[in-house]
PDB file of C-alpha atoms in Angstrom:
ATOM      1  CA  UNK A   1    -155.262  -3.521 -68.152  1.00  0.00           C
ATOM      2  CA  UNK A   2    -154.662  -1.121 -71.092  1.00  0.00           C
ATOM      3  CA  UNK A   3    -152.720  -0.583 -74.094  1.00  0.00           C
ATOM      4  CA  UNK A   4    -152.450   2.841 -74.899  1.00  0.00           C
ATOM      5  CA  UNK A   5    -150.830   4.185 -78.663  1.00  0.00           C
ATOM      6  CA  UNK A   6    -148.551   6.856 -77.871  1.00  0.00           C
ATOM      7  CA  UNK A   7    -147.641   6.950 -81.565  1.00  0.00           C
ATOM      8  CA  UNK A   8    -148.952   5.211 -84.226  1.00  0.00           C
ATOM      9  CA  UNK A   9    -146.634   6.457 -87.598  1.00  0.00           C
ATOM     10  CA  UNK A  10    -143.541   4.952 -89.026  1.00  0.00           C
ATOM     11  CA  UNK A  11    -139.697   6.936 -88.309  1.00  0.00           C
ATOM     12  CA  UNK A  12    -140.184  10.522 -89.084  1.00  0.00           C
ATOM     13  CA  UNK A  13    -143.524  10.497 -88.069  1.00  0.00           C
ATOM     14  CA  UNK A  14    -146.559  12.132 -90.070  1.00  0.00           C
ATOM     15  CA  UNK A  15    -146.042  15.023 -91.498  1.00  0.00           C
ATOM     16  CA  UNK A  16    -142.269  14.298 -91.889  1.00  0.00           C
ATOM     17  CA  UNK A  17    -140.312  17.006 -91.174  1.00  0.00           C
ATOM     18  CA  UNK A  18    -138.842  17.364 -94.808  1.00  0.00           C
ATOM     19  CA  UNK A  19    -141.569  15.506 -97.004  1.00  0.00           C
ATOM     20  CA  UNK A  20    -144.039  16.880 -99.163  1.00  0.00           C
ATOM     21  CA  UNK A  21    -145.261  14.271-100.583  1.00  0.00           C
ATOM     22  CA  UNK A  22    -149.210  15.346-101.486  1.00  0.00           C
ATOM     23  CA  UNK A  23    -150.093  13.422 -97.884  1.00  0.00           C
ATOM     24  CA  UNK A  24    -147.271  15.500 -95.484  1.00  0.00           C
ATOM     25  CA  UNK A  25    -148.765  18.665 -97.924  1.00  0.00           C
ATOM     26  CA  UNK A  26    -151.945  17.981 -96.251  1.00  0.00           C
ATOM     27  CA  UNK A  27    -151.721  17.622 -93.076  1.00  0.00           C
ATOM     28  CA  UNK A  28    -150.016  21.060 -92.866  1.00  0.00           C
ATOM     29  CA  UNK A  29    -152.719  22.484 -94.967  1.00  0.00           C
ATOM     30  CA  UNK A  30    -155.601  21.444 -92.524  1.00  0.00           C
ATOM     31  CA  UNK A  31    -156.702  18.564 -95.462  1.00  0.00           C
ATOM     32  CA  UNK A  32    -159.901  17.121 -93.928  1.00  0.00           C
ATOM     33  CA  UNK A  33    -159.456  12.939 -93.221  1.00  0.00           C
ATOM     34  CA  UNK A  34    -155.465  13.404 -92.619  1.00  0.00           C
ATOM     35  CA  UNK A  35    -154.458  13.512 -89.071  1.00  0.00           C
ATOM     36  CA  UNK A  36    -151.074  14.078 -87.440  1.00  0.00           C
ATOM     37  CA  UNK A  37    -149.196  11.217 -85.728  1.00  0.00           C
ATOM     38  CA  UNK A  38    -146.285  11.010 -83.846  1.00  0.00           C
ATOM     39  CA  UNK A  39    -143.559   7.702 -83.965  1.00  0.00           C
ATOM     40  CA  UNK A  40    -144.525   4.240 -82.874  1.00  0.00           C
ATOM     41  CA  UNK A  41    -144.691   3.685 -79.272  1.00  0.00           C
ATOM     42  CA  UNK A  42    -147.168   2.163 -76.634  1.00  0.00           C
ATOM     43  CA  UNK A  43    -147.567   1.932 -73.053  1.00  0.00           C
ATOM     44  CA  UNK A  44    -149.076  -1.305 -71.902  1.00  0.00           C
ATOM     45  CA  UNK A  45    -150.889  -1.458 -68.086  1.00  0.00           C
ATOM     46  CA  UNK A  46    -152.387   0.713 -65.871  1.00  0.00           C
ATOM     47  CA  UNK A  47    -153.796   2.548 -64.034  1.00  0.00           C
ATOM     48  CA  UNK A  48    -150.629   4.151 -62.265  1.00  0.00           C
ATOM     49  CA  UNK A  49    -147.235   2.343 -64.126  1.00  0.00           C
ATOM     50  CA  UNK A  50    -146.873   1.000 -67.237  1.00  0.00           C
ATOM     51  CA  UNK A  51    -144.629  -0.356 -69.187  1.00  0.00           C
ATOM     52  CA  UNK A  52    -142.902   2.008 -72.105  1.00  0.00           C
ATOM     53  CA  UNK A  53    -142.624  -0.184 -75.359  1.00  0.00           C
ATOM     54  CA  UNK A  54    -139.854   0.985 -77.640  1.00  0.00           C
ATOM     55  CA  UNK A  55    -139.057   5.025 -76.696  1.00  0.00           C
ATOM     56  CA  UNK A  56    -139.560   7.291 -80.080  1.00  0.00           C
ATOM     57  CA  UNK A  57    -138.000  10.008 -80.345  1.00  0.00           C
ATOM     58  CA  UNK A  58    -141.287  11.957 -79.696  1.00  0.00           C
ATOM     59  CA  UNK A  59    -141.332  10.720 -76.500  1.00  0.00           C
ATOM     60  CA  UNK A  60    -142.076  13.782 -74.612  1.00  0.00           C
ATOM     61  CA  UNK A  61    -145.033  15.287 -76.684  1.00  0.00           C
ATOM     62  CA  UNK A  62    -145.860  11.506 -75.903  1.00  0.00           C
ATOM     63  CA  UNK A  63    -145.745  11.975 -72.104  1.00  0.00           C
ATOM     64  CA  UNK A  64    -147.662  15.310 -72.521  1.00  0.00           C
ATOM     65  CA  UNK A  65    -150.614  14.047 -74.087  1.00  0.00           C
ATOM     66  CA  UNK A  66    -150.613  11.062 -71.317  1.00  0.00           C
ATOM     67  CA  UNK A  67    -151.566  12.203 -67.865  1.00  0.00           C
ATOM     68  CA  UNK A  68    -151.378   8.407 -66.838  1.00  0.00           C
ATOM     69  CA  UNK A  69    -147.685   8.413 -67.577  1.00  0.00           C
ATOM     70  CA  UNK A  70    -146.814  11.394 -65.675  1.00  0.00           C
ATOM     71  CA  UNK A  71    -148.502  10.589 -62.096  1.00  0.00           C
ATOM     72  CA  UNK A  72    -147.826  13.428 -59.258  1.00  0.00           C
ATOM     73  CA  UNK A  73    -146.650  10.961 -56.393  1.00  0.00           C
ATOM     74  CA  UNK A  74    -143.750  12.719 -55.567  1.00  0.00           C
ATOM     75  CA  UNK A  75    -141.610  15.551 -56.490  1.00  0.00           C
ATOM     76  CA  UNK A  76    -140.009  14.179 -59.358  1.00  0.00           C
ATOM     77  CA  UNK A  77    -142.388  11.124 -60.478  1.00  0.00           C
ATOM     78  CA  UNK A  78    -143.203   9.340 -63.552  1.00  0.00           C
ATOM     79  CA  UNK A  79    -145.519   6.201 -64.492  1.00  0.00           C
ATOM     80  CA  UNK A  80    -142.920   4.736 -66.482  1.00  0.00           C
ATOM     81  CA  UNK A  81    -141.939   1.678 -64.168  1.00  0.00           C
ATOM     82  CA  UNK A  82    -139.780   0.380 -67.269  1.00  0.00           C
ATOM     83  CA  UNK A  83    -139.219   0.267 -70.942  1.00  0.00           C
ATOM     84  CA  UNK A  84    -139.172  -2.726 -72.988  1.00  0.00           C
ATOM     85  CA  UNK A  85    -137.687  -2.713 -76.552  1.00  0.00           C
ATOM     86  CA  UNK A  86    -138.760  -4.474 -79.834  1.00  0.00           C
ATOM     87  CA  UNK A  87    -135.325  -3.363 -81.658  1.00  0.00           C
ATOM     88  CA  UNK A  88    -132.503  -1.190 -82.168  1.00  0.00           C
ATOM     89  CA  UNK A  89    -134.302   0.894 -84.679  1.00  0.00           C
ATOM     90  CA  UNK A  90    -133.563   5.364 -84.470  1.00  0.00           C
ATOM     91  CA  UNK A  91    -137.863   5.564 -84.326  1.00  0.00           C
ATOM     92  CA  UNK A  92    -137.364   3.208 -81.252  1.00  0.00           C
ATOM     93  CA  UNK A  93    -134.784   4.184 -79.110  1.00  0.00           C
ATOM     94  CA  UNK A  94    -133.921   7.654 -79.506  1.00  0.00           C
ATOM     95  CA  UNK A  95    -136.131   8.467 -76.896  1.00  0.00           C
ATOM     96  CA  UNK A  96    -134.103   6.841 -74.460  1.00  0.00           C
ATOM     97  CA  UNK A  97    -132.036  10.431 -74.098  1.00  0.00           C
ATOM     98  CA  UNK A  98    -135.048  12.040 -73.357  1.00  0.00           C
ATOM     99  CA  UNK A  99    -135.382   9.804 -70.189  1.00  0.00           C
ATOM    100  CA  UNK A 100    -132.040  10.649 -68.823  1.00  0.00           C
ATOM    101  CA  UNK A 101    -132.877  12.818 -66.186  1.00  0.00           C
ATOM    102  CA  UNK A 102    -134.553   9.674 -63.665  1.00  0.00           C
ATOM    103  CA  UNK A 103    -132.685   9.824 -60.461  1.00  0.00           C
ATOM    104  CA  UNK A 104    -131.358   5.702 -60.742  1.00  0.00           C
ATOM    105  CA  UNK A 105    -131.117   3.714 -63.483  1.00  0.00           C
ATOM    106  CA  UNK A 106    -133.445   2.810 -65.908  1.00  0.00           C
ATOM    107  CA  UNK A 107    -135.087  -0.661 -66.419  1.00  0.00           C
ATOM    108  CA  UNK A 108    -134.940  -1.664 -69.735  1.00  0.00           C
ATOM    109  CA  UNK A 109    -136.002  -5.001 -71.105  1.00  0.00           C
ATOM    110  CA  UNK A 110    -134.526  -6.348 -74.370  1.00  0.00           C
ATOM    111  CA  UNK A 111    -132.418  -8.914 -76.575  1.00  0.00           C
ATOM    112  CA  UNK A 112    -128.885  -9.383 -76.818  1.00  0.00           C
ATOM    113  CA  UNK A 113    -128.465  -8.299 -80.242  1.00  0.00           C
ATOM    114  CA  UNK A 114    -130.344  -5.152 -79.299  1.00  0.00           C
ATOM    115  CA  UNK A 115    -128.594  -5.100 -76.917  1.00  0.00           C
ATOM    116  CA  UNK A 116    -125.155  -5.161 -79.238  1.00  0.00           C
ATOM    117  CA  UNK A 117    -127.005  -2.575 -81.395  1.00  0.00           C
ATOM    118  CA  UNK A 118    -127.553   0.057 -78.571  1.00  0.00           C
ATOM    119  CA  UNK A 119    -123.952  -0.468 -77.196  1.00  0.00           C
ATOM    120  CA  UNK A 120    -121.670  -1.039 -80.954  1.00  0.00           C
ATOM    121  CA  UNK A 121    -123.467   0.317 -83.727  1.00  0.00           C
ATOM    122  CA  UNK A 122    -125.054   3.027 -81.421  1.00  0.00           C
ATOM    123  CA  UNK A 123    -123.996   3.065 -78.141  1.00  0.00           C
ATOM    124  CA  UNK A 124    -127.049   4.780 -76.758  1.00  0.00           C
ATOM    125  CA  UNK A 125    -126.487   2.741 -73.301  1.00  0.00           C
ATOM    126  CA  UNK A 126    -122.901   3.930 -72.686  1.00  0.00           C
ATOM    127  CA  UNK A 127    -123.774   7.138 -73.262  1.00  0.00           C
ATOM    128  CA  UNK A 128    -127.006   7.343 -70.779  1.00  0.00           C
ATOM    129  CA  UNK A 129    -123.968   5.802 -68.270  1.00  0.00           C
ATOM    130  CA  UNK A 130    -123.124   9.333 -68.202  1.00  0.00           C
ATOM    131  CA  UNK A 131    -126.981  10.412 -66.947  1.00  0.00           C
ATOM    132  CA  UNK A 132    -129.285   8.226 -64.701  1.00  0.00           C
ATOM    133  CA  UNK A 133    -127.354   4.672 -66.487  1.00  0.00           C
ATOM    134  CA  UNK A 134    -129.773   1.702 -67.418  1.00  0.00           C
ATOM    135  CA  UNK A 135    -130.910  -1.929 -65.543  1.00  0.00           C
ATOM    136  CA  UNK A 136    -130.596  -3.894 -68.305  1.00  0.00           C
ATOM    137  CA  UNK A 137    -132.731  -7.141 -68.239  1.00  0.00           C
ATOM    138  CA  UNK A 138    -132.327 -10.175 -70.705  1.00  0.00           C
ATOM    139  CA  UNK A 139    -135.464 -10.752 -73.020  1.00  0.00           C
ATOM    140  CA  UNK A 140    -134.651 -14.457 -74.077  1.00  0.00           C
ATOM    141  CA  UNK A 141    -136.642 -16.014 -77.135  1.00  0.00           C
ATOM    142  CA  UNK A 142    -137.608 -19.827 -75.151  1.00  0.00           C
ATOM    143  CA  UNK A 143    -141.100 -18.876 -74.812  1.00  0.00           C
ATOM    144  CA  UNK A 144    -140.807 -17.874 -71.017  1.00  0.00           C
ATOM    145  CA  UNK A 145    -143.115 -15.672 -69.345  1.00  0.00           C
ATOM    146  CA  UNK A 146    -141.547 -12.313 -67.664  1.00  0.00           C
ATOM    147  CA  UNK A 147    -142.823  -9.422 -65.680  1.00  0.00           C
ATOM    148  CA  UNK A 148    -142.189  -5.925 -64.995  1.00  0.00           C
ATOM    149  CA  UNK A 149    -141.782  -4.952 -61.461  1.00  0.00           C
ATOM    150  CA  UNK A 150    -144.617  -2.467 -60.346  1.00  0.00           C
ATOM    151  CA  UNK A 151    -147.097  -3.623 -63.492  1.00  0.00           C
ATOM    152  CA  UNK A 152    -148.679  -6.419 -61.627  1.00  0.00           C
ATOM    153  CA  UNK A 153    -150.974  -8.550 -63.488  1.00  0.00           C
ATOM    154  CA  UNK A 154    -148.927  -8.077 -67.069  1.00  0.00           C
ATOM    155  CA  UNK A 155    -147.081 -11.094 -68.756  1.00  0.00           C
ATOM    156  CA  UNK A 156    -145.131 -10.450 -71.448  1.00  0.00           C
ATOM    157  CA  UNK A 157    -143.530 -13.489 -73.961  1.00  0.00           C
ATOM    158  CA  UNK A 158    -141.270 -11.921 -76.819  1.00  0.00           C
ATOM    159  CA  UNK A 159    -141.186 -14.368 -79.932  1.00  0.00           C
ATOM    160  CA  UNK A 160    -138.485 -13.585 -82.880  1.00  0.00           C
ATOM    161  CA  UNK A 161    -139.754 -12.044 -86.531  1.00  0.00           C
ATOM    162  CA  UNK A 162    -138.472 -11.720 -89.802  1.00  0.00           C
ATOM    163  CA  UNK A 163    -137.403  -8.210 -90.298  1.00  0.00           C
ATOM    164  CA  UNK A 164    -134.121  -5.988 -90.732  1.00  0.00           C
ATOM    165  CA  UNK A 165    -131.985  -4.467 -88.063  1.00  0.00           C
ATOM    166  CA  UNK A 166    -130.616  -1.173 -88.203  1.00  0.00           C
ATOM    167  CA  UNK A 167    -128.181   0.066 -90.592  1.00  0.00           C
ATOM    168  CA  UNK A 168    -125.972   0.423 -87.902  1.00  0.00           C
ATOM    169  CA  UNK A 169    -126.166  -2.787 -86.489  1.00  0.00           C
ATOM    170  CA  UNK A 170    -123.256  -5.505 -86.438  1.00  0.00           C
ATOM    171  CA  UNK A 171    -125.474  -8.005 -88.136  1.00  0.00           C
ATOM    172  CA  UNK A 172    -127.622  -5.767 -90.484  1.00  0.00           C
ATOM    173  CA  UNK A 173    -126.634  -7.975 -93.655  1.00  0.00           C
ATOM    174  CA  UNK A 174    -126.440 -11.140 -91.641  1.00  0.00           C
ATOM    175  CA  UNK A 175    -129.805 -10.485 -88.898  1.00  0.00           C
ATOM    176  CA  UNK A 176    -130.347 -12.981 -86.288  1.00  0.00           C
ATOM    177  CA  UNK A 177    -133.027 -14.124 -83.817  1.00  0.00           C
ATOM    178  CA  UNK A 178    -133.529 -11.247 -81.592  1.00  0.00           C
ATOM    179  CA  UNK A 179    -132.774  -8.716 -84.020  1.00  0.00           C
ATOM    180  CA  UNK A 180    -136.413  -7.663 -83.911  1.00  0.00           C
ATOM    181  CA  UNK A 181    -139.167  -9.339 -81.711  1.00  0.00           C
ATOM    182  CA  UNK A 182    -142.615  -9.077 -81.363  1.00  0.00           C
ATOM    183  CA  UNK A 183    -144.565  -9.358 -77.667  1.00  0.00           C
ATOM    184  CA  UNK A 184    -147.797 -11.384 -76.839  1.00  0.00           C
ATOM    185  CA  UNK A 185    -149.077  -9.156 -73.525  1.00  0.00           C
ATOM    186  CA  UNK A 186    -151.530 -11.257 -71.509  1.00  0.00           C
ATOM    187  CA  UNK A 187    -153.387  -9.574 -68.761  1.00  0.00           C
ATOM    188  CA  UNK A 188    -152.779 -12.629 -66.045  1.00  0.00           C
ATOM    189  CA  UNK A 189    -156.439 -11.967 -64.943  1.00  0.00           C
ATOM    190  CA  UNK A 190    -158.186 -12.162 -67.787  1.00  0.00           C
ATOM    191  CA  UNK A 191    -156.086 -14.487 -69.895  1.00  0.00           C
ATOM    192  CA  UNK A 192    -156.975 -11.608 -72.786  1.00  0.00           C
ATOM    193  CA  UNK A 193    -153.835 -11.450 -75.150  1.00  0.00           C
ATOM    194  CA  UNK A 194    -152.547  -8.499 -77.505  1.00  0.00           C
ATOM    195  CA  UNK A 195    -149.810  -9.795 -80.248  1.00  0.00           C
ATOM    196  CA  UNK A 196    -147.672  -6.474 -80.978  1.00  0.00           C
ATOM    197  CA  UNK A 197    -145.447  -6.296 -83.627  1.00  0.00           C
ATOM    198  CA  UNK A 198    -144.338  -3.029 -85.018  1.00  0.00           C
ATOM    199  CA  UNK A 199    -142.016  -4.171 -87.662  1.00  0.00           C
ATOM    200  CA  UNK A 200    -143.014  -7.443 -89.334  1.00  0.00           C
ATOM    201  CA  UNK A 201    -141.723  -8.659 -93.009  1.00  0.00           C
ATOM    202  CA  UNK A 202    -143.161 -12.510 -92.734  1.00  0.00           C
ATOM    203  CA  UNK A 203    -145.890 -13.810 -91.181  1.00  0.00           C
ATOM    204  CA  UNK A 204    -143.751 -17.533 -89.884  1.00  0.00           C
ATOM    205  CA  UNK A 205    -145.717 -20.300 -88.140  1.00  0.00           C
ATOM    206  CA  UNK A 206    -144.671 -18.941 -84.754  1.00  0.00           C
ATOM    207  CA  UNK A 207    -146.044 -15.826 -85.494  1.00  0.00           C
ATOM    208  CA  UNK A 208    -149.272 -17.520 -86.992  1.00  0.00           C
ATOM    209  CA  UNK A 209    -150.415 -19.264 -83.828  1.00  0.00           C
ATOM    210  CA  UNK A 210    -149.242 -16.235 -81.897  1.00  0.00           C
ATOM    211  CA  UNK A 211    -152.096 -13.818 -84.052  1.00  0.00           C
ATOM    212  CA  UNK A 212    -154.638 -16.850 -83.603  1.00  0.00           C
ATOM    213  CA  UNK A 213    -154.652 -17.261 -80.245  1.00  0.00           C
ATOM    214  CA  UNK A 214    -154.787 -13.494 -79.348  1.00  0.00           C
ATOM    215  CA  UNK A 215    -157.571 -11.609 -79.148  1.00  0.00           C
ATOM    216  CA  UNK A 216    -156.179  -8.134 -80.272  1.00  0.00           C
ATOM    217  CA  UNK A 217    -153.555  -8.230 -82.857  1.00  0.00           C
ATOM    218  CA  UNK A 218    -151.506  -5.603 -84.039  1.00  0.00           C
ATOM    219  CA  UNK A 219    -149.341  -5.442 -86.643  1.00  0.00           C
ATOM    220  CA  UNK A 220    -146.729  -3.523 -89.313  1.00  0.00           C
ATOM    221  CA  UNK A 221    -148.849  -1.479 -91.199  1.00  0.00           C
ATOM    222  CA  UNK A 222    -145.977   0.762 -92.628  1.00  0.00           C
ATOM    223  CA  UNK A 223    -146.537   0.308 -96.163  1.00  0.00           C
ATOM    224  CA  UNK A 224    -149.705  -0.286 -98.688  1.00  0.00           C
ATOM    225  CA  UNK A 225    -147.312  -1.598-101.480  1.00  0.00           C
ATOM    226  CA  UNK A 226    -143.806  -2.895-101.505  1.00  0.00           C
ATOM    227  CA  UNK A 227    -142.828  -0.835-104.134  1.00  0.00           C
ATOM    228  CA  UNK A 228    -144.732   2.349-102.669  1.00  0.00           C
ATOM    229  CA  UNK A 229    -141.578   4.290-101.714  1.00  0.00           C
ATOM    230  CA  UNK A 230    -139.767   3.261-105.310  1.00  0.00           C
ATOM    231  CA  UNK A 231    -142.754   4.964-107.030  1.00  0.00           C
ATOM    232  CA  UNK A 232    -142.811   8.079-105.624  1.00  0.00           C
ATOM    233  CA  UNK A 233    -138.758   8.648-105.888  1.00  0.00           C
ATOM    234  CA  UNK A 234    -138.182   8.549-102.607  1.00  0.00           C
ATOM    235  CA  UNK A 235    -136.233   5.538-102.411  1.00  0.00           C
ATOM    236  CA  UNK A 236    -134.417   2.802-104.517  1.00  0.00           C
ATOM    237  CA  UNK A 237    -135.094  -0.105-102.138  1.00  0.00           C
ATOM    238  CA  UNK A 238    -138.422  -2.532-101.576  1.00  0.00           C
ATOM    239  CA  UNK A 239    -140.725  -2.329 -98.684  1.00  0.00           C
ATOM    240  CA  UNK A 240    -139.350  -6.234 -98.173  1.00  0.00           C
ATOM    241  CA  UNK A 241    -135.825  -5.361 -98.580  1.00  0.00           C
ATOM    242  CA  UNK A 242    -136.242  -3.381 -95.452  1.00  0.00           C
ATOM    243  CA  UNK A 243    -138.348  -5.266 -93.102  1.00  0.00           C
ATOM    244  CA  UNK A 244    -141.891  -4.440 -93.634  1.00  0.00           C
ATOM    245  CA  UNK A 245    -144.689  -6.925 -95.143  1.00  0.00           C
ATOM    246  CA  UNK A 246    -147.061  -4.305 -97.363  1.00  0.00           C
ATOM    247  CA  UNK A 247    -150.487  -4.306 -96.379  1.00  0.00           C
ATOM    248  CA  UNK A 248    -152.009  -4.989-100.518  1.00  0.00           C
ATOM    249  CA  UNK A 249    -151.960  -7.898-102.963  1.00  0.00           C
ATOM    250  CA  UNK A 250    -151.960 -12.148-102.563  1.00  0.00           C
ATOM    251  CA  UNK A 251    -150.114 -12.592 -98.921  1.00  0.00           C
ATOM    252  CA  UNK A 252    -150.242  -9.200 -97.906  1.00  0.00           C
ATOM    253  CA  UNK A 253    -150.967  -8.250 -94.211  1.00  0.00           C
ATOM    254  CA  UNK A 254    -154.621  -7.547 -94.875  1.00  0.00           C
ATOM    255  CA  UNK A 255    -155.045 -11.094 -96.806  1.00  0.00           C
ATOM    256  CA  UNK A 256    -153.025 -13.094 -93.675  1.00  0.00           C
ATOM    257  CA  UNK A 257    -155.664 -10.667 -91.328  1.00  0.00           C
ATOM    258  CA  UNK A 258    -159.012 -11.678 -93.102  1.00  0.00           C
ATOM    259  CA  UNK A 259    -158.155 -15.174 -92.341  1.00  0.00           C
ATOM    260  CA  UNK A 260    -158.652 -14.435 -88.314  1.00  0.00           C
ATOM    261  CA  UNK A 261    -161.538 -15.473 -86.216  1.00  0.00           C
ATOM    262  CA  UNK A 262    -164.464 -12.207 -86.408  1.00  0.00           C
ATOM    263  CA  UNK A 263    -163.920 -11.695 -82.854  1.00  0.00           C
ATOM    264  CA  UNK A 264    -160.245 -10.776 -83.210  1.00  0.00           C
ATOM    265  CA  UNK A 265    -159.480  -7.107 -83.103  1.00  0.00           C
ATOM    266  CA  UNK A 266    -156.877  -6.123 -85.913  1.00  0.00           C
ATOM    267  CA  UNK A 267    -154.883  -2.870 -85.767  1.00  0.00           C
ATOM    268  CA  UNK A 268    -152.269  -1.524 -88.189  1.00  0.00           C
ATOM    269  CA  UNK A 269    -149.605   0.873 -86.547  1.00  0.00           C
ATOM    270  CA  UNK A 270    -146.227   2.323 -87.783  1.00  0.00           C
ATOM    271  CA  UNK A 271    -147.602   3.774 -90.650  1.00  0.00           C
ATOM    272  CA  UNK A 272    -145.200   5.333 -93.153  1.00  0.00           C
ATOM    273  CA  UNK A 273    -146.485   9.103 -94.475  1.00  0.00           C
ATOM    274  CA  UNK A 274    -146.375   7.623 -97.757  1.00  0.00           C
ATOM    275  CA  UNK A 275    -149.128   5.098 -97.000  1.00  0.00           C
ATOM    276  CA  UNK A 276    -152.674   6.234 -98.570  1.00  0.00           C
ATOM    277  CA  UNK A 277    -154.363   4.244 -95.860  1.00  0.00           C
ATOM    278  CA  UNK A 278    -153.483   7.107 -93.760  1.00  0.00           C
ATOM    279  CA  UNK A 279    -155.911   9.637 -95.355  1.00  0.00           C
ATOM    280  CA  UNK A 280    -159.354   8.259 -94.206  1.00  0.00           C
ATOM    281  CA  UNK A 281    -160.755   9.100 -97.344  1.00  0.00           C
ATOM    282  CA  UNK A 282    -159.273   6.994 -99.704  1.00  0.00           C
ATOM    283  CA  UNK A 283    -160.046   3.915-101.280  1.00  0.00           C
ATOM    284  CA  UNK A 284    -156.649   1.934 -99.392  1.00  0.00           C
ATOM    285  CA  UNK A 285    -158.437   3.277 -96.030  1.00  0.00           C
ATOM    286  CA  UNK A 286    -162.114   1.931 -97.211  1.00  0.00           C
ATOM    287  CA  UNK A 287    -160.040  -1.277 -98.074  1.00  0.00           C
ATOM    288  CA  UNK A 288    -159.197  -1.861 -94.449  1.00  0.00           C
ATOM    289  CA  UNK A 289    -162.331  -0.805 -92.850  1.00  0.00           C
ATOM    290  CA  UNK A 290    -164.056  -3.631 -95.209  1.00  0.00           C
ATOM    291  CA  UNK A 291    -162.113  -5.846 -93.719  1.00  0.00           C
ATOM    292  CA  UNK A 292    -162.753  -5.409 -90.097  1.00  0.00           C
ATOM    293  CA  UNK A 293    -159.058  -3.859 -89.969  1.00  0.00           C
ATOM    294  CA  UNK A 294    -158.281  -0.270 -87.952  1.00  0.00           C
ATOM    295  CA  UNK A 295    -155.660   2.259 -88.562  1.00  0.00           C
ATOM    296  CA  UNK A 296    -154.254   3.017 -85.241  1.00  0.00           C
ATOM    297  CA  UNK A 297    -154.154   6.926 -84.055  1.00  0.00           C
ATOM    298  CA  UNK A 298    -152.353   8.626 -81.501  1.00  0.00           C
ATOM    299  CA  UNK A 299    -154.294   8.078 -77.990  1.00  0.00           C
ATOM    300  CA  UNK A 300    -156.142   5.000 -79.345  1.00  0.00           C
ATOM    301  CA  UNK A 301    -156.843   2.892 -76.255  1.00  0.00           C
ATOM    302  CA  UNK A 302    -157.753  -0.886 -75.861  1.00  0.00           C
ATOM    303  CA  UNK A 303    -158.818  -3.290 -72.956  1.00  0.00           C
ATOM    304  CA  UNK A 304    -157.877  -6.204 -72.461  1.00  0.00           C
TER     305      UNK A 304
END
């Protein structure tokens, strides 16, 4: 059983298309330690299907660069077997489109108010109703264990997190549970867990025991400081105003990290191009390798 990063940056991915901030400036320059990434996404299981979690808008580059998720079974084929959603979020589910061409509907896993999101606020499901439609299944918040058809072996629990939903969602100034989730995958073989959670703005009890008892964990790592975007002029609003728990200072995500068992593996992913821990070089990035913490890349792979 794998997971497999299909993108590891934050929306807009890294470079941005319109940013030049001196990191985006980089990266098109060549800048040693600065590598490109596309928008968050993984594929969890293996070796043939897997399951899609949260479709970026980059999913095809995506697909490209992963011959496991474009097997040659058939005519038209695809290792996809379904796609499972941590939120409403542009970054996450604009990639559904790009599916639209399977022949029968799509399985897709996720929460009722995603599932308002994608059919109020954005009605990306009525409009792929048009195209191959989607099998929407219910991810419910009780603790209960579900599987996806065709990835034997995979578990998958989705527990609720503190974050913000989409601008466009119905309860963006009101969220509720479901809004955004993060998913303990347990290989049913091993009993090895991963905790995944993309978008994260408190680390709650239920979220606690979930990183403790998993043995990879990984977490928000969009921004080094709250007030990183502020600084630059790029924004008037907090990291924490929009969902995301900054990596630096006294209860930061590398501070609620260090206190993990050794043995736990601890990845970062949706990285915003702002972040400095994204140029290997500096002293952010040194930060995290000191504490035992990674910096996910595109085609980073894990057992488990």
């Amino acid at each position: 059983m794998k997971l497999v990063v299909l993108g590891s940056a934050a929306g807009g991915g890294f470079p941005q298309w319109n940013c030049n901030c001196a990191q985006c400036a980089g990266v098109r320059a060549g800048q040693p330690g600065l590598r490109a990434r596309t928008q968050s996404s993984v594929a969890v299981g293996g070796p043939d299907d897997w399951v899609l979690v949260n479709a970026s808008p980059d999913v095809l580059q995506q697909i490209r660069a992963t011959p496991a998720l474009q097997p040659g079974r058939a005519l038209r084929d695809t290792g996809i077997a379904g796609v499972l959603l941590a939120d409403g979020q542009i970054d996450h589910t604009t990639g559904l489109f790009m599916l639209r061409e399977r022949g029968r509907p799509l399985p897709l896993w996720c929460t009722d108010p995603v599932y308002d999101d994608l059919t109020q606020g954005n009605p990306i499901f009525n409009v792929l109703g048009h195209f191959c439609g989607v099998d929407r299944q219910r991810v419910t918040l009780d603790g209960t264990a579900f599987e996806v058809p065709g990835v034997p072996g995979l578990r998958i629990r989705a527990l609720p997190l503190k974050s913000k939903p989409a601008p466009f969602s119905p309860h963006r100034e009101c969220p509720v549970d479901g809004d955004n989730v993060g998913f303990i995958f347990e290989n049913s073989a091993t009993g090895r867990r991963i905790f995944y959670a993309p978008g994260l703005a408190e680390i709650e009890p239920h979220v606690w025991e979930a990183m403790t008892t998993s043995d990879v964990v990984m977490v928000d790592g969009t921004f080094w400081t709250d007030d990183e975007m502020v600084r630059l002029g790029i924004s008037t609003k907090l990291g924490s105003q929009i969902g995301h728990l900054a990596q630096s200072g006294a209860s930061g995500m590398l501070d609620w990290l260090s206190r993990l068992p050794a043995s736990t593996q601890k990845w970062l992913i949706h990285i915003n191009n702002t972040n400095p821990i994204l140029n290997e070089h500096s002293p952010e990035r040194a930060a995290c390798t000191a504490a035992g913490v990674g910096v996910s890349f595109d085609g980073l792979e894990i057992e488990f």
